[in-house]
CSV table of C-alpha atoms and ligand atoms in Angstrom, one decimal:
chain,number,residue,atom,x,y,z
A,1,MET,CA,20.7,-7.2,-7.1
A,2,LEU,CA,18.0,-5.9,-4.8
A,3,SER,CA,19.2,-4.2,-1.6
A,4,TYR,CA,15.9,-2.7,-0.4
A,5,LYS,CA,14.5,-4.3,2.8
A,6,HIS,CA,11.1,-3.3,3.9
A,7,GLY,CA,12.1,-4.0,7.5
A,8,TYR,CA,13.9,-0.6,7.6
A,9,HIS,CA,10.6,1.2,6.9
A,10,ALA,CA,7.9,-1.1,8.1
A,11,GLY,CA,5.2,0.7,10.1
A,12,ASN,CA,6.1,4.2,8.9
A,13,GLN,CA,3.6,6.8,7.9
A,14,ALA,CA,3.6,5.5,4.3
A,15,ASP,CA,2.7,1.9,5.5
A,16,VAL,CA,-0.1,3.3,7.7
A,17,LEU,CA,-1.7,5.1,4.7
A,18,LYS,CA,-1.2,2.2,2.4
A,19,HIS,CA,-2.5,-0.5,4.7
A,20,ILE,CA,-5.6,1.5,5.8
A,21,CYS,CA,-6.4,2.0,2.1
A,22,LEU,CA,-5.8,-1.7,1.4
A,23,ILE,CA,-8.1,-2.8,4.1
A,24,GLN,CA,-10.8,-0.4,3.0
A,25,ALA,CA,-10.4,-1.4,-0.7
A,26,TYR,CA,-10.9,-5.1,0.3
A,27,LYS,CA,-13.9,-4.2,2.5
A,28,SER,CA,-15.5,-2.1,-0.3
A,29,LEU,CA,-15.2,-5.0,-2.8
A,30,LYS,CA,-16.5,-7.6,-0.4
A,31,ARG,CA,-19.7,-5.6,0.0
A,32,TYR,CA,-20.7,-6.7,-3.5
A,33,HIS,CA,-18.5,-9.8,-4.3
A,34,ASN,CA,-18.6,-13.0,-2.3
A,35,SER,CA,-15.1,-13.8,-3.4
A,36,ILE,CA,-12.2,-11.8,-4.9
A,37,SER,CA,-8.7,-12.4,-6.2
A,38,TYR,CA,-5.9,-10.4,-4.6
A,39,ILE,CA,-2.6,-9.9,-6.3
A,40,ASP,CA,0.3,-8.3,-4.4
A,41,THR,CA,3.1,-7.6,-6.9
A,42,HIS,CA,5.7,-6.6,-4.4
A,43,ALA,CA,4.9,-8.5,-1.2
A,44,GLY,CA,7.9,-8.3,1.2
A,45,SER,CA,8.4,-10.9,3.9
A,46,GLY,CA,5.1,-10.6,5.7
A,47,ASN,CA,5.9,-9.6,9.3
A,48,TYR,CA,8.4,-7.2,10.8
A,49,SER,CA,9.4,-7.5,14.4
A,50,PHE,CA,9.9,-4.2,16.2
A,51,LYS,CA,13.0,-5.7,17.9
A,52,SER,CA,14.7,-6.7,14.6
A,53,ASP,CA,17.9,-5.0,13.6
A,54,TYR,CA,16.2,-3.5,10.6
A,55,MET,CA,13.3,-1.9,12.5
A,56,ALA,CA,15.6,-0.8,15.3
A,57,LYS,CA,18.0,1.0,12.9
A,58,ASN,CA,15.9,4.0,11.8
A,59,LYS,CA,12.8,3.4,14.0
A,60,GLU,CA,10.6,4.9,11.2
A,61,TYR,CA,7.6,3.2,12.9
A,62,GLU,CA,7.9,5.7,15.8
A,63,ASN,CA,6.6,8.4,13.5
A,64,GLY,CA,4.1,6.0,12.0
A,65,ILE,CA,2.1,3.3,13.8
A,66,SER,CA,3.4,4.3,17.2
A,67,LYS,CA,1.8,7.8,16.9
A,68,LEU,CA,-1.5,6.2,16.0
A,69,GLU,CA,-1.6,3.4,18.6
A,70,SER,CA,-3.3,5.6,21.2
A,71,TYR,CA,-5.9,6.9,18.7
A,72,LYS,CA,-9.0,7.9,20.6
A,73,TYR,CA,-11.2,9.6,18.0
A,74,GLU,CA,-13.9,8.4,15.7
A,75,ASN,CA,-12.6,7.6,12.2
A,76,GLN,CA,-13.8,4.1,11.6
A,77,SER,CA,-11.1,3.2,9.0
A,78,ILE,CA,-8.4,4.1,11.4
A,79,LYS,CA,-10.1,2.2,14.3
A,80,PHE,CA,-10.6,-0.9,12.2
A,81,TYR,CA,-7.0,-0.8,10.9
A,82,LEU,CA,-5.8,-0.8,14.5
A,83,LYS,CA,-8.1,-3.6,15.4
A,84,VAL,CA,-6.8,-5.7,12.5
A,85,LEU,CA,-3.2,-5.1,13.5
A,86,ARG,CA,-3.9,-6.0,17.2
A,87,ASN,CA,-5.8,-9.1,16.2
A,88,ILE,CA,-2.9,-10.2,13.9
A,89,ASN,CA,-0.5,-9.6,16.8
A,90,ASN,CA,-2.9,-11.5,19.1
A,91,SER,CA,-2.4,-8.8,21.7
A,92,LYS,CA,-3.2,-5.2,22.5
A,93,LYS,CA,0.5,-4.4,22.6
A,94,MET,CA,2.0,-5.0,19.1
A,95,THR,CA,5.3,-6.9,19.0
A,96,PHE,CA,5.5,-6.9,15.2
A,97,TYR,CA,4.1,-4.8,12.3
A,98,PRO,CA,2.2,-6.9,9.8
A,99,GLY,CA,2.9,-6.3,6.1
A,100,SER,CA,0.4,-6.4,3.3
A,101,PRO,CA,0.5,-10.3,3.0
A,102,SER,CA,-0.3,-10.7,6.7
A,103,ILE,CA,-3.1,-8.2,6.6
A,104,MET,CA,-4.7,-9.7,3.5
A,105,SER,CA,-4.3,-13.2,4.8
A,106,TYR,CA,-6.0,-12.2,8.0
A,107,LEU,CA,-8.9,-10.4,6.3
A,108,SER,CA,-9.6,-12.9,3.5
A,109,ASP,CA,-11.8,-15.9,3.7
A,110,SER,CA,-11.3,-19.3,2.1
A,111,SER,CA,-13.3,-18.2,-1.0
A,112,ASP,CA,-10.8,-15.5,-1.8
A,113,LYS,CA,-7.6,-16.2,-3.8
A,114,LEU,CA,-4.4,-14.5,-2.8
A,115,ILE,CA,-1.3,-14.3,-5.0
A,116,PHE,CA,2.0,-12.8,-3.9
A,117,TYR,CA,5.1,-11.9,-5.9
A,118,GLU,CA,8.5,-11.2,-4.2
A,119,LEU,CA,11.8,-11.1,-6.0
A,120,HIS,CA,14.2,-10.9,-3.1
A,121,ASN,CA,15.4,-14.5,-2.3
A,122,ASN,CA,15.5,-14.1,1.5
A,123,GLU,CA,12.3,-12.1,1.7
A,124,VAL,CA,10.4,-14.7,-0.4
A,125,GLU,CA,11.6,-17.6,1.8
A,126,LEU,CA,10.3,-15.8,4.9
A,127,LEU,CA,7.0,-15.1,3.2
A,128,LYS,CA,6.6,-18.7,2.0
A,129,LYS,CA,7.2,-19.9,5.6
A,130,HIS,CA,4.9,-17.3,6.9
A,131,LEU,CA,2.0,-18.3,4.6
A,132,ALA,CA,2.8,-22.1,4.5
A,133,LYS,CA,-0.5,-23.0,6.2
A,134,LYS,CA,-2.7,-20.7,4.1
A,135,ILE,CA,-4.4,-22.8,1.5
A,136,ASN,CA,-5.9,-19.7,-0.3
A,137,SER,CA,-2.4,-18.2,-1.0
A,138,LYS,CA,0.3,-18.7,-3.5
A,139,VAL,CA,3.8,-17.1,-3.4
A,140,TYR,CA,6.0,-16.6,-6.5
A,141,ASN,CA,9.6,-15.7,-6.6
A,142,LYS,CA,9.2,-13.7,-9.8
A,143,ASP,CA,9.0,-10.2,-11.0
A,144,GLY,CA,5.6,-8.9,-10.0
A,145,PHE,CA,5.5,-6.1,-12.6
A,146,GLU,CA,6.2,-8.5,-15.4
A,147,PHE,CA,4.0,-11.5,-14.5
A,148,PHE,CA,1.0,-10.3,-12.5
A,149,LEU,CA,-1.3,-9.6,-15.5
A,150,GLU,CA,-1.2,-13.2,-16.5
A,151,LYS,CA,-2.9,-14.1,-13.2
A,152,ILE,CA,-5.9,-11.9,-13.7
A,153,ASN,CA,-9.1,-13.7,-14.6
A,154,GLN,CA,-11.4,-11.2,-16.3
A,155,LYS,CA,-14.4,-13.0,-14.9
A,156,GLU,CA,-13.3,-12.5,-11.3
A,157,LYS,CA,-13.2,-9.3,-9.3
A,158,THR,CA,-9.5,-8.6,-8.7
A,159,LEU,CA,-7.8,-6.3,-6.3
A,160,VAL,CA,-4.1,-5.5,-7.1
A,161,LEU,CA,-1.6,-3.9,-4.8
A,162,ILE,CA,1.5,-2.6,-6.6
A,163,ASP,CA,4.0,-1.5,-4.0
A,164,PRO,CA,7.5,-1.2,-5.6
A,165,SER,CA,10.5,-0.1,-3.6
A,166,TYR,CA,11.4,2.5,-6.4
A,167,GLU,CA,15.0,1.3,-6.0
A,168,ILE,CA,15.1,1.3,-9.7
A,169,LYS,CA,14.3,4.7,-11.2
A,170,ASP,CA,12.2,3.3,-14.0
A,171,ASP,CA,9.6,1.9,-11.5
A,172,PHE,CA,7.8,5.3,-12.0
A,173,GLU,CA,7.6,4.6,-15.7
A,174,LYS,CA,6.5,1.0,-15.2
A,175,VAL,CA,3.7,2.3,-13.0
A,176,VAL,CA,2.4,4.6,-15.7
A,177,LYS,CA,2.7,1.8,-18.4
A,178,THR,CA,0.9,-0.6,-16.1
A,179,LEU,CA,-1.9,1.9,-15.5
A,180,LYS,CA,-2.3,2.3,-19.2
A,181,ILE,CA,-2.8,-1.4,-19.7
A,182,LEU,CA,-5.2,-1.7,-16.8
A,183,ASN,CA,-7.2,1.2,-18.1
A,184,GLU,CA,-7.4,-0.1,-21.6
A,185,GLU,CA,-8.0,-3.8,-20.9
A,186,TYR,CA,-8.9,-4.6,-17.3
A,187,GLU,CA,-12.1,-2.9,-16.3
A,188,ASN,CA,-12.8,-5.6,-13.6
A,189,VAL,CA,-9.6,-4.7,-11.7
A,190,THR,CA,-9.3,-2.3,-8.8
A,191,ALA,CA,-5.7,-1.4,-8.3
A,192,MET,CA,-3.7,0.5,-5.7
A,193,ILE,CA,-0.3,1.8,-6.6
A,194,TRP,CA,1.9,3.2,-3.8
A,195,TYR,CA,4.4,6.0,-4.5
A,196,PRO,CA,6.8,8.1,-2.6
A,197,VAL,CA,6.8,11.9,-2.9
A,198,LEU,CA,10.5,12.6,-3.3
A,199,ASN,CA,10.4,16.1,-4.7
A,200,ILE,CA,7.6,18.3,-6.1
A,201,GLU,CA,8.9,18.6,-9.7
A,202,ASN,CA,9.2,14.9,-10.2
A,203,ASN,CA,6.0,14.2,-8.4
A,204,ASP,CA,4.1,16.7,-10.6
A,205,LEU,CA,5.6,15.1,-13.7
A,206,PHE,CA,4.6,11.6,-12.5
A,207,ILE,CA,1.0,12.7,-11.8
A,208,GLU,CA,0.9,14.6,-15.1
A,209,ASN,CA,2.0,11.4,-17.0
A,210,ILE,CA,-0.9,9.5,-15.3
A,211,ARG,CA,-3.3,12.3,-16.1
A,212,LYS,CA,-2.3,12.1,-19.7
A,213,LEU,CA,-3.6,8.5,-19.9
A,214,GLY,CA,-7.1,10.2,-20.0
A,215,SER,CA,-8.8,7.7,-17.7
A,216,ASN,CA,-11.7,8.9,-15.6
A,217,GLN,CA,-11.1,6.0,-13.1
A,218,ILE,CA,-8.0,7.3,-11.4
A,219,THR,CA,-7.9,8.9,-7.9
A,220,ARG,CA,-4.8,10.4,-6.3
A,221,ILE,CA,-4.6,9.9,-2.6
A,222,GLU,CA,-1.6,11.8,-1.1
A,223,LEU,CA,-0.4,12.6,2.4
A,224,PRO,CA,2.3,15.3,2.5
A,225,LEU,CA,4.5,14.9,5.5
A,226,LYS,CA,7.0,17.6,5.3
A,227,LYS,CA,7.4,20.8,3.3
A,228,TYR,CA,7.7,19.6,-0.3
A,229,ASN,CA,10.7,21.8,-1.1
A,230,GLU,CA,13.0,20.5,1.6
A,231,GLU,CA,16.0,18.9,0.0
A,232,VAL,CA,16.2,15.4,1.6
A,233,GLY,CA,14.0,12.5,2.4
A,234,MET,CA,10.6,11.4,1.5
A,235,LYS,CA,8.2,14.4,1.6
A,236,GLY,CA,5.1,12.3,1.7
A,237,SER,CA,3.5,9.4,0.0
A,238,GLY,CA,0.5,8.6,-2.0
A,239,ILE,CA,-1.6,6.0,-3.6
A,240,ILE,CA,-2.9,6.0,-7.2
A,241,LEU,CA,-6.2,4.3,-7.0
A,242,PHE,CA,-7.6,2.8,-10.1
A,243,ASN,CA,-11.3,1.9,-10.2
A,244,GLY,CA,-12.0,2.7,-6.6
A,245,SER,CA,-15.6,2.9,-5.6
A,246,SER,CA,-17.1,6.2,-4.3
A,247,PHE,CA,-17.5,4.4,-0.9
A,248,LEU,CA,-13.8,3.8,-0.8
A,249,ILE,CA,-12.9,7.3,-2.0
A,250,ASN,CA,-15.1,9.0,0.5
A,251,ASN,CA,-13.7,6.8,3.4
A,252,MET,CA,-10.2,7.8,2.3
A,253,LYS,CA,-11.1,11.5,2.2
A,254,ASP,CA,-12.1,11.4,5.8
A,255,CYS,CA,-9.2,9.2,6.8
A,256,VAL,CA,-6.5,11.3,5.1
A,257,LYS,CA,-7.8,14.5,6.7
A,258,GLU,CA,-7.4,12.7,10.1
A,259,LEU,CA,-4.0,11.3,9.4
A,260,TYR,CA,-2.8,14.7,8.2
A,261,GLN,CA,-3.8,16.2,11.6
A,262,ILE,CA,-1.8,13.5,13.4
A,263,TYR,CA,1.3,13.4,11.2
A,264,LYS,CA,1.8,16.9,9.7
A,265,ASP,CA,5.0,18.7,10.1
A,266,GLU,CA,4.4,22.0,11.8
A,267,ASN,CA,6.0,23.8,8.9
A,268,CYS,CA,3.9,22.0,6.4
A,269,ASN,CA,1.6,24.3,4.4
A,270,ILE,CA,0.4,21.8,1.8
A,271,LYS,CA,-2.9,20.1,2.1
A,272,PRO,CA,-3.6,16.4,1.7
A,273,LYS,CA,-5.2,15.3,-1.5
A,274,VAL,CA,-7.9,12.8,-2.4
A,275,GLN,CA,-8.9,13.8,-6.0
A,276,ARG,CA,-9.8,12.4,-9.4
A,277,ILE,CA,-7.0,13.1,-11.8
B,301,LIG,C1,7.8,-1.8,-0.3
B,301,LIG,S1,8.3,-3.5,-0.2
B,301,LIG,C2,6.7,-4.3,-0.1
B,301,LIG,C3,5.9,-4.1,1.2
B,301,LIG,C4,4.6,-4.8,1.3
B,301,LIG,N1,3.8,-4.7,0.1
B,301,LIG,C5,3.8,-4.4,2.4
B,301,LIG,O1,3.0,-3.5,2.3
B,301,LIG,O2,4.0,-4.9,3.5
B,301,LIG,C6,8.7,-3.9,-1.8
B,301,LIG,C7,9.2,-5.3,-2.0
B,301,LIG,O3,9.3,-5.6,-3.4
B,301,LIG,C8,10.3,-6.4,-3.7
B,301,LIG,N2,10.6,-6.3,-5.1
B,301,LIG,C9,11.4,-5.3,-5.7
B,301,LIG,N3,11.2,-5.4,-7.1
B,301,LIG,C10,10.4,-6.4,-7.3
B,301,LIG,C11,9.8,-7.0,-8.5
B,301,LIG,N4,10.1,-6.5,-9.7
B,301,LIG,N5,8.9,-8.0,-8.3
B,301,LIG,C12,8.6,-8.5,-7.1
B,301,LIG,N6,9.1,-8.0,-5.9
B,301,LIG,C13,10.0,-7.0,-6.0
B,301,LIG,C14,11.4,-6.0,-2.7
B,301,LIG,O4,12.3,-7.0,-2.4
B,301,LIG,C15,10.6,-5.6,-1.5
B,301,LIG,O5,10.5,-6.7,-0.6
């Protein structure tokens, strides 16, 4: 039984990093491919109203999107992300935070094919309603980890977002196994896998397990938020990028530096990372 609801966390710093990277990943692929397939293995419900009970409970967005809304500097990835969010909201002032399905639905054109997996019964119903009029989208109420590989057509360029809730501890192991398969069999896929940094030992182990796969196509993008050794809470978040172009990696380098300046805890002495592993 799944209890995680993304509404409690929508628009937080982790969403900001993930969605900027997702937008840039899509844009970098569309430079060279007229159409792509997109698979979102853990889609959520689509949109999250700032006034909902979930969002109002922890108000995680106040340390995330709210701190970025008045961004006045020059990073193009951040500026474009804000423009996308405002356009989806149809207003300069946002009333809801758009999740990955909304963002991709907005960005994509009719030649792209979008596939969404969501296991939670209520969330999937909301998502189906939300995407009902989108003819390039299909929503499945199935386990995304288990079924997404069967939707990959090796002849098409495919972007995959794997964004588990890590409610189940073995999600970390599943991520490593999935990367192994992608690395061995799916060279036409670009994948982004989101992960939370919960503590430094486990995070090092997770990264080491990925390093051991021996791929030269994997980049770690990580944004520390608090001192890693504090006992509670998420200390940061990251994205394991598989088969990202140098255009995308360079954009993310600049962007992560900028986000770090905006979000860093004053006690934080750890630098953000965008590095091949
Ligand atoms: C972090 S949220 C997704 C957020 C979304 N990708 C976004 O960026 O807006 C994770 C979602 O995955 C769903 N979920 C958990 N395990 C799943 C699985 N094995 N297959 C598909 N969905 C799953 C949860 O119900 C939750 O809605």
